[in-house]
Structures are given as C-alpha cells and as structure tokens.
Tab-separated table of N, CA, C and O in Angstrom:
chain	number	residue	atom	x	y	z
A	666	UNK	N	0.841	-1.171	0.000
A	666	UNK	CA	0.000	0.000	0.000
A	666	UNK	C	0.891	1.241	0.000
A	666	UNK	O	1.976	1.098	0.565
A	667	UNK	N	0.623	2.431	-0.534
A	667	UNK	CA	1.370	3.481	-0.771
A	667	UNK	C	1.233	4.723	0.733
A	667	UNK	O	0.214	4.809	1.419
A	668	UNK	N	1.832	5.117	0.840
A	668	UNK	CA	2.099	5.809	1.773
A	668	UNK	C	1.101	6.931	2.111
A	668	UNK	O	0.231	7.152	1.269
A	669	UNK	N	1.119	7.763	3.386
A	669	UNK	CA	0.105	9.572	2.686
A	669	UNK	C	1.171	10.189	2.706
A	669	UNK	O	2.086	9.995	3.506
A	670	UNK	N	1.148	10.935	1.882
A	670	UNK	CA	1.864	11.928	1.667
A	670	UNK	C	0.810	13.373	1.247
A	670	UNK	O	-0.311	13.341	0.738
A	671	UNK	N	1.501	14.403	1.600
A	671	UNK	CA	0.735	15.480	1.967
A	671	UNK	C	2.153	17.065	1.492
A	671	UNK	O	3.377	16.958	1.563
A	672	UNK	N	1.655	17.847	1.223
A	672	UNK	CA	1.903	19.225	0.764
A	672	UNK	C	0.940	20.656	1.720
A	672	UNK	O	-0.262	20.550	1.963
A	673	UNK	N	1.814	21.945	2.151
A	673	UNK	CA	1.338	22.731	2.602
A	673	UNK	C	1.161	23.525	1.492
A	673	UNK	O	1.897	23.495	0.505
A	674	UNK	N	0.126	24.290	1.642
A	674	UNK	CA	-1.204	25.294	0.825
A	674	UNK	C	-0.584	26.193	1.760
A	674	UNK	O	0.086	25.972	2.769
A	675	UNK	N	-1.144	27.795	0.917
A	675	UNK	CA	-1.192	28.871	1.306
A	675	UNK	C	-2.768	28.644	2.393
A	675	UNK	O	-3.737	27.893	2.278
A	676	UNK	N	-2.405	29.659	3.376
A	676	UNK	CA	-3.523	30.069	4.472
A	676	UNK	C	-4.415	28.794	5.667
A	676	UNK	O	-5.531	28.762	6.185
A	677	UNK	N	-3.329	27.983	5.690
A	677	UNK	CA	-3.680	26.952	6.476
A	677	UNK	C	-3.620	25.539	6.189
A	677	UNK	O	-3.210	24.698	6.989
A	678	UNK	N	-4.103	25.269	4.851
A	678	UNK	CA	-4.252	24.569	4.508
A	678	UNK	C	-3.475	23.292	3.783
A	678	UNK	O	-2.413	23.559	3.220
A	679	UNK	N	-3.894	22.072	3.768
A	679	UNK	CA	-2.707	20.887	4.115
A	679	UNK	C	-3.503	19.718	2.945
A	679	UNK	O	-4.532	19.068	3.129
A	680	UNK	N	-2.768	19.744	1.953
A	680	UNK	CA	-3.255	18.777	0.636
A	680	UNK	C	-2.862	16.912	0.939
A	680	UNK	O	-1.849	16.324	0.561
A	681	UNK	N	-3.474	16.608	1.350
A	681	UNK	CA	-2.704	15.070	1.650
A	681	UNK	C	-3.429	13.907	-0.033
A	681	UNK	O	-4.254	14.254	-0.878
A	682	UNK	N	-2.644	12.521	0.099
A	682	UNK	CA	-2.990	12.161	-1.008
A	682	UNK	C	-2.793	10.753	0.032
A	682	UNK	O	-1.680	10.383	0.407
A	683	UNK	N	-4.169	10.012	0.439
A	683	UNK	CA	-4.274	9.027	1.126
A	683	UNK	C	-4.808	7.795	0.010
A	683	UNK	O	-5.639	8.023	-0.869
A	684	UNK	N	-4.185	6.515	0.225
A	684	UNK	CA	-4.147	5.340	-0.108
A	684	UNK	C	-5.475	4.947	0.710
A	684	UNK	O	-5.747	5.199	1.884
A	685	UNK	N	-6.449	4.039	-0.559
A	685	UNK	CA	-7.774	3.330	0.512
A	685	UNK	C	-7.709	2.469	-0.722
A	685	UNK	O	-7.080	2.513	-1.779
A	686	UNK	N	-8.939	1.365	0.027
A	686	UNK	CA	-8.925	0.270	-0.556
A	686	UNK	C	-9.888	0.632	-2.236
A	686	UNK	O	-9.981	-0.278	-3.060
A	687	UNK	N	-10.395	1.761	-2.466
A	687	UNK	CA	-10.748	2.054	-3.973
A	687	UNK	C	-9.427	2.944	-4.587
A	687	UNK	O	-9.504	3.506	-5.680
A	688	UNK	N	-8.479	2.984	-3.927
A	688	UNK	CA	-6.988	3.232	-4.682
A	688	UNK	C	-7.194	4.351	-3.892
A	688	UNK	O	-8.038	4.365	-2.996
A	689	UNK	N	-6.319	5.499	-4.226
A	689	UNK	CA	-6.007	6.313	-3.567
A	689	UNK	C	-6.948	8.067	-3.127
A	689	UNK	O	-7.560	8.515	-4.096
A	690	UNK	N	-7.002	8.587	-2.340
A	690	UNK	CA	-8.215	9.854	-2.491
A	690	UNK	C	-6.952	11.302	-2.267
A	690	UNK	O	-5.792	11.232	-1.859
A	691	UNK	N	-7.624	12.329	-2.646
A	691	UNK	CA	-7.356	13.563	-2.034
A	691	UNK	C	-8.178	14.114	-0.984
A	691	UNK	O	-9.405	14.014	-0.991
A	692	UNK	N	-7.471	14.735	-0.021
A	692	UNK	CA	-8.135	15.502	1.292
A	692	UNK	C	-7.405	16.567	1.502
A	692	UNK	O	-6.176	16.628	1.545
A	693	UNK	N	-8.251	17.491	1.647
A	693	UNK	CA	-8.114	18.906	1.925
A	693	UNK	C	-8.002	19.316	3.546
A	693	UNK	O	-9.119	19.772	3.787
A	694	UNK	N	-7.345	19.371	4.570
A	694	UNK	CA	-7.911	19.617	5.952
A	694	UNK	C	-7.544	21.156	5.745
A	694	UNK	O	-6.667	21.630	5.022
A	695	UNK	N	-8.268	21.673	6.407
A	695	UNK	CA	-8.235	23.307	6.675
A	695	UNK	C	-8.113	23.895	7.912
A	695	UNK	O	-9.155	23.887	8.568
A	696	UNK	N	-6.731	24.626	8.656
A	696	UNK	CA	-6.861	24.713	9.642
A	696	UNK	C	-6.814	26.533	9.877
A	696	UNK	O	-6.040	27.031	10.695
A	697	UNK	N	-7.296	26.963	9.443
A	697	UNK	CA	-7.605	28.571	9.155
A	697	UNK	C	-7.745	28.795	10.681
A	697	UNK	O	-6.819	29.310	11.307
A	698	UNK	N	-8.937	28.399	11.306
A	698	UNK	CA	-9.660	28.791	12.326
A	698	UNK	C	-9.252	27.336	13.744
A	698	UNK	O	-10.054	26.811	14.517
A	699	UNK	N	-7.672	27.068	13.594
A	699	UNK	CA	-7.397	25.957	14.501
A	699	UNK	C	-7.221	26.657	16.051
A	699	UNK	O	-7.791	26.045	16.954
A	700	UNK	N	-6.686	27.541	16.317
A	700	UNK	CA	-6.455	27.950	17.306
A	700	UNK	C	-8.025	28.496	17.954
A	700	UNK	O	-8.382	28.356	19.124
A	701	UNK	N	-8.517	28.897	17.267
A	701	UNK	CA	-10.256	29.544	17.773
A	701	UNK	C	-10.880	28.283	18.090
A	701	UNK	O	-11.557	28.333	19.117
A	702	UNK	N	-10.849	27.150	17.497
A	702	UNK	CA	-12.065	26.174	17.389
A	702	UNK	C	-11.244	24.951	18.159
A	702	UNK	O	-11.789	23.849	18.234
A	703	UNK	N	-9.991	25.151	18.700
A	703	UNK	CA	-9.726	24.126	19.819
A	703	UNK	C	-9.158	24.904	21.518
A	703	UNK	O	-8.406	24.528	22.418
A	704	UNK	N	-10.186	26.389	21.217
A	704	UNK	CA	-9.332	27.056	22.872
A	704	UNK	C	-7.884	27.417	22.816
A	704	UNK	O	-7.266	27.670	23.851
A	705	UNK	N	-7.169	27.457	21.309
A	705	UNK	CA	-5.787	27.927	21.420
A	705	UNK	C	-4.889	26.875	21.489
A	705	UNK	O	-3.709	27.187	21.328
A	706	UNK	N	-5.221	25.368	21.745
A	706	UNK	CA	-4.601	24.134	21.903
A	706	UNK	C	-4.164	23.600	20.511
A	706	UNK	O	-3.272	22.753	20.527
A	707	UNK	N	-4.497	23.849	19.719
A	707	UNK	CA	-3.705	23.387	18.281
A	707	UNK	C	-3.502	24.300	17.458
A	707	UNK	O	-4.300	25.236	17.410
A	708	UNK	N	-2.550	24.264	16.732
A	708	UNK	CA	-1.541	25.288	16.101
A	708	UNK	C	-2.020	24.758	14.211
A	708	UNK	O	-2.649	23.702	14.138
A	709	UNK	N	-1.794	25.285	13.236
A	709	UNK	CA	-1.644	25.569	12.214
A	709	UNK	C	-0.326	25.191	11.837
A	709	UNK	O	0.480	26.115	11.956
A	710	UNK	N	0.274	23.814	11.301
A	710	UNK	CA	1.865	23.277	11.741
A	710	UNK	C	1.623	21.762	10.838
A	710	UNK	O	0.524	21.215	10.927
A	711	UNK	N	2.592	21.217	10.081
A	711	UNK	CA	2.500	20.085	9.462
A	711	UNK	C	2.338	18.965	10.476
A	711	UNK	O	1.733	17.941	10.157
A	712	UNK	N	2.912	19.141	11.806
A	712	UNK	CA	2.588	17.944	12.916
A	712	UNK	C	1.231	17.831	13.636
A	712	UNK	O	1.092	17.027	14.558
A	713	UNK	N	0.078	18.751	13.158
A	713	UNK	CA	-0.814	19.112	13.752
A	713	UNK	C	-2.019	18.566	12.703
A	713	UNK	O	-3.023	17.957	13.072
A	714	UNK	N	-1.748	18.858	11.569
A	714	UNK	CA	-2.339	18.247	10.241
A	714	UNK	C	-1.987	16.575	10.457
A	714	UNK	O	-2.813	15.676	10.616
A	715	UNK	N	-0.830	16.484	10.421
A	715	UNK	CA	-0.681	15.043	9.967
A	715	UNK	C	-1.258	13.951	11.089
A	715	UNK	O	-1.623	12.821	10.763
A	716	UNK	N	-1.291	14.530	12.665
A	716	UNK	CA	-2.091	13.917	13.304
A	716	UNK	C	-3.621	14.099	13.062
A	716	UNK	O	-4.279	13.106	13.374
A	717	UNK	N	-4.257	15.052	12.621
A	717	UNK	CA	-5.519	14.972	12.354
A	717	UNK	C	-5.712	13.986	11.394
A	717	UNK	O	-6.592	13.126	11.422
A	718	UNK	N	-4.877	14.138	10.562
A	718	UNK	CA	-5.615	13.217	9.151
A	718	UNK	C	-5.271	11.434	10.128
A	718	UNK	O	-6.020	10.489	9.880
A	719	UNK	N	-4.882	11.379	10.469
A	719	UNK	CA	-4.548	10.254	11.162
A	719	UNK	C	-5.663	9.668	12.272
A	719	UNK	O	-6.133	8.535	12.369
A	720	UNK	N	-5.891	10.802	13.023
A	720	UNK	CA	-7.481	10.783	14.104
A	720	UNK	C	-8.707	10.268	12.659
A	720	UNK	O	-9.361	9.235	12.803
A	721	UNK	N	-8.829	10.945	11.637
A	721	UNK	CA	-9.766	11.303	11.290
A	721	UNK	C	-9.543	9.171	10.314
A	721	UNK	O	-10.311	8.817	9.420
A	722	UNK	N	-8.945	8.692	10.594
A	722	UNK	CA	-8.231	7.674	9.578
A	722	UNK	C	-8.730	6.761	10.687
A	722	UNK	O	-9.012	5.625	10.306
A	723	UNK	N	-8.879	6.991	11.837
A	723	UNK	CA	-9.129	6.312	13.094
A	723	UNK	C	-10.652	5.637	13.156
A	723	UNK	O	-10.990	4.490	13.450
A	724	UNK	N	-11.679	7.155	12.645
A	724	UNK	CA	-12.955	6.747	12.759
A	724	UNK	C	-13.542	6.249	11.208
A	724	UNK	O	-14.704	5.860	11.089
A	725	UNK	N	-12.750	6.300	10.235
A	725	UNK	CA	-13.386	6.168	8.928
A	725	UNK	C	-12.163	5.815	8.211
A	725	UNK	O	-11.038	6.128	8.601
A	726	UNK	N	-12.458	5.050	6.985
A	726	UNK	CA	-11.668	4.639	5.599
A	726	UNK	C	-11.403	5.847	4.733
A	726	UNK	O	-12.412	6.513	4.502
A	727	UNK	N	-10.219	6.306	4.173
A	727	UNK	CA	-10.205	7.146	3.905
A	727	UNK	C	-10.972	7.442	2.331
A	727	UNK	O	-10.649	8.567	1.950
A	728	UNK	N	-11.652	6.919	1.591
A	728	UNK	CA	-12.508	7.010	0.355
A	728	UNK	C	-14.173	7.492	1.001
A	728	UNK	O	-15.096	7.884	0.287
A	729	UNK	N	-14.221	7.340	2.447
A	729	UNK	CA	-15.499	8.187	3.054
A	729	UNK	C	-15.327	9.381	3.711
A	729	UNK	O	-16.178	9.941	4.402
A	730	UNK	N	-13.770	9.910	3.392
A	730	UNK	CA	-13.426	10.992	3.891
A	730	UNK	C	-14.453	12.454	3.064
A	730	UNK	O	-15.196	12.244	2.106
A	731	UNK	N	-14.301	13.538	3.554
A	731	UNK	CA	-15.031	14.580	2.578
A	731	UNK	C	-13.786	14.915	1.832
A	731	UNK	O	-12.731	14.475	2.288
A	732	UNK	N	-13.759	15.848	0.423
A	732	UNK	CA	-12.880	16.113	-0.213
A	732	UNK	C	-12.302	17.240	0.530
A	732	UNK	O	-11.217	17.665	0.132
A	733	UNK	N	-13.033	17.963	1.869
A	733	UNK	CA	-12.787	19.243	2.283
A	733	UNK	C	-13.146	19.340	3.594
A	733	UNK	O	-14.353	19.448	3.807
A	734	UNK	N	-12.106	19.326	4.900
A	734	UNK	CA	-12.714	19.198	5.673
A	734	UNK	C	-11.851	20.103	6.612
A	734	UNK	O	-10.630	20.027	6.752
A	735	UNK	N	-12.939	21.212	7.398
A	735	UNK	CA	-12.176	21.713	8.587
A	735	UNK	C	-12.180	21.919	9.621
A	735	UNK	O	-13.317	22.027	10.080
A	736	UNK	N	-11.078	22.095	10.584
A	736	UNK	CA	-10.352	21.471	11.648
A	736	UNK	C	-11.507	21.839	12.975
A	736	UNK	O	-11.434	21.304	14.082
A	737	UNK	N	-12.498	22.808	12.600
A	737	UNK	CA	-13.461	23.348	13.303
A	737	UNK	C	-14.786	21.955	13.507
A	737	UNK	O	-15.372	21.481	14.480
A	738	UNK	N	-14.804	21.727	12.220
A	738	UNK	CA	-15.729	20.278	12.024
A	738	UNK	C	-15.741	19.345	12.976
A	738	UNK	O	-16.524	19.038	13.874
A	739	UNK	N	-14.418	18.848	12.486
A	739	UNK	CA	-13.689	18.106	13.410
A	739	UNK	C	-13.920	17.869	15.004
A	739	UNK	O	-14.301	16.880	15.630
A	740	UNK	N	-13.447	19.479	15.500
A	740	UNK	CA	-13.440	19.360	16.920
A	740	UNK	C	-15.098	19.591	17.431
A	740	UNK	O	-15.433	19.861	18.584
A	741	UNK	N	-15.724	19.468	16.639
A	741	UNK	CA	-17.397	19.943	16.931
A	741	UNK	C	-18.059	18.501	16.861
A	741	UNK	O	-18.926	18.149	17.661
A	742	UNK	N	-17.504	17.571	15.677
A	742	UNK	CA	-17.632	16.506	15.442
A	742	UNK	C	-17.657	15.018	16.875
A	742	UNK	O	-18.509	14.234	17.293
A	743	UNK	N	-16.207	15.310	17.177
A	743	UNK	CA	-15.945	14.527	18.035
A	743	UNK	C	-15.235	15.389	19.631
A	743	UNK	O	-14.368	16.262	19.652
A	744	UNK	N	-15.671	15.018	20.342
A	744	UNK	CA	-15.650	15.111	21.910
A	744	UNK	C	-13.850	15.096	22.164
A	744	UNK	O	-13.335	16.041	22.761
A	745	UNK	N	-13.107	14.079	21.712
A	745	UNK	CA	-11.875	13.747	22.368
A	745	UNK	C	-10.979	14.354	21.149
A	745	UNK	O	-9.754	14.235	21.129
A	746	UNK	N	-11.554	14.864	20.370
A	746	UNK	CA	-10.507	15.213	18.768
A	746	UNK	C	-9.052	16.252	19.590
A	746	UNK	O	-7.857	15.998	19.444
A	747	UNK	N	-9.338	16.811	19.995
A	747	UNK	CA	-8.450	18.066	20.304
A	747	UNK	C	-7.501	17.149	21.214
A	747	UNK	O	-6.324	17.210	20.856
A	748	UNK	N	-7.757	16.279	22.355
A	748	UNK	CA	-7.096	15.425	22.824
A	748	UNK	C	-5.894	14.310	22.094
A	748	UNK	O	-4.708	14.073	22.321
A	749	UNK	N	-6.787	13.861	21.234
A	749	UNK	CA	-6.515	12.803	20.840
A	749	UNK	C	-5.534	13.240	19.504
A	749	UNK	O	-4.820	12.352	19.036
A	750	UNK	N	-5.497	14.600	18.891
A	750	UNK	CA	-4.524	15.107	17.913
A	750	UNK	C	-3.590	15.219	18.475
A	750	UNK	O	-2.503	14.789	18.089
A	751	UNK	N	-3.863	16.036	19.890
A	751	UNK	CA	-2.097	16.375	20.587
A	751	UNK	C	-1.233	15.138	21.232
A	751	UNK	O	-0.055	15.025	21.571
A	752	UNK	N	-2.734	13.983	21.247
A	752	UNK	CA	-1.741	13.101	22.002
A	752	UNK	C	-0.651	12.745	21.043
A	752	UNK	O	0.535	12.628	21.351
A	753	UNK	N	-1.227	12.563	19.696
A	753	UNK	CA	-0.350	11.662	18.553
A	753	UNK	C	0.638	12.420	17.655
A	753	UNK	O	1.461	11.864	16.928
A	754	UNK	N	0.509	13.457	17.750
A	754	UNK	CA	1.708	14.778	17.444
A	754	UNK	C	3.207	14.063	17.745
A	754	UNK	O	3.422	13.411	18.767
A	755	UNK	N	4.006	14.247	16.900
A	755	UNK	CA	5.490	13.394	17.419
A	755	UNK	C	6.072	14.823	18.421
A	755	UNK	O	7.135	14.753	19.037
C-alpha cells in the first residue's frame, strides 16, 4: 500500500494524497480557524495536520473521507478530537 503523503497550501491549509482500498483519495484539511475552534490548543503546523488526518483515519476509511474538511468540524464533530490530535503529534 502506498504511503500519505501530503503538501502545505497557502492560508492553512494541508493537501494530503491518502491510499484506501478504492486506490487512492485527495483531502483537503483546513486549519484557518485551529487555534479559535480548539481554545488555542492546536496550532496551524504540518505535525498538527498530519495527526488529524490520522485521528480522522481512526474513525473512517479514507474514500469516506469529505474532499474538504475543517479542523473546526472536526473538533465539533468529536468530543476527544483536540485530545486525541495532541496526544499523537510526534
């Protein structure tokens, strides 16, 4: 299976190219509004992205991912997200 690999965007934003079992998808995470929508606890930072896409890899296959998803969603989405990104941050 091929790896994710991922590229930084102007204004937050983090292009990843994830491997699933219908071959491979693109995902957009957007972290514009990361510091507002987790209390100041997550930063706008490639180690901050790459654990999200990883949380978000946790609850779903990545071909049911949205093509566009942001980091506000996320933490509105799930209860432990903001936790559970910083835990896995290297």
């Amino acid at each position: 299976m091929d790896k994710i690999t991922f590229v930084s965007q102007d204004d937050g934003e983090y292009v990843f190219r994830v491997p699933s079992l219908e071959g491979s998808v693109s995902v957009i995470v957007m972290f514009g509004d990361a510091a507002e929508a987790s209390e100041g606890r997550l930063t706008d930072d490639r180690a901050t992205a790459h654990a999200t896409l990883h949380y978000l890899l946790s609850h779903q296959e990545a071909a049911d991912l949205p093509a566009r998803i942001e980091i506000g969603d996320v933490v509105a989405a799930y209860a432990d997200a903001v936790d559970q990104i910083l835990a896995s941050r290297p």
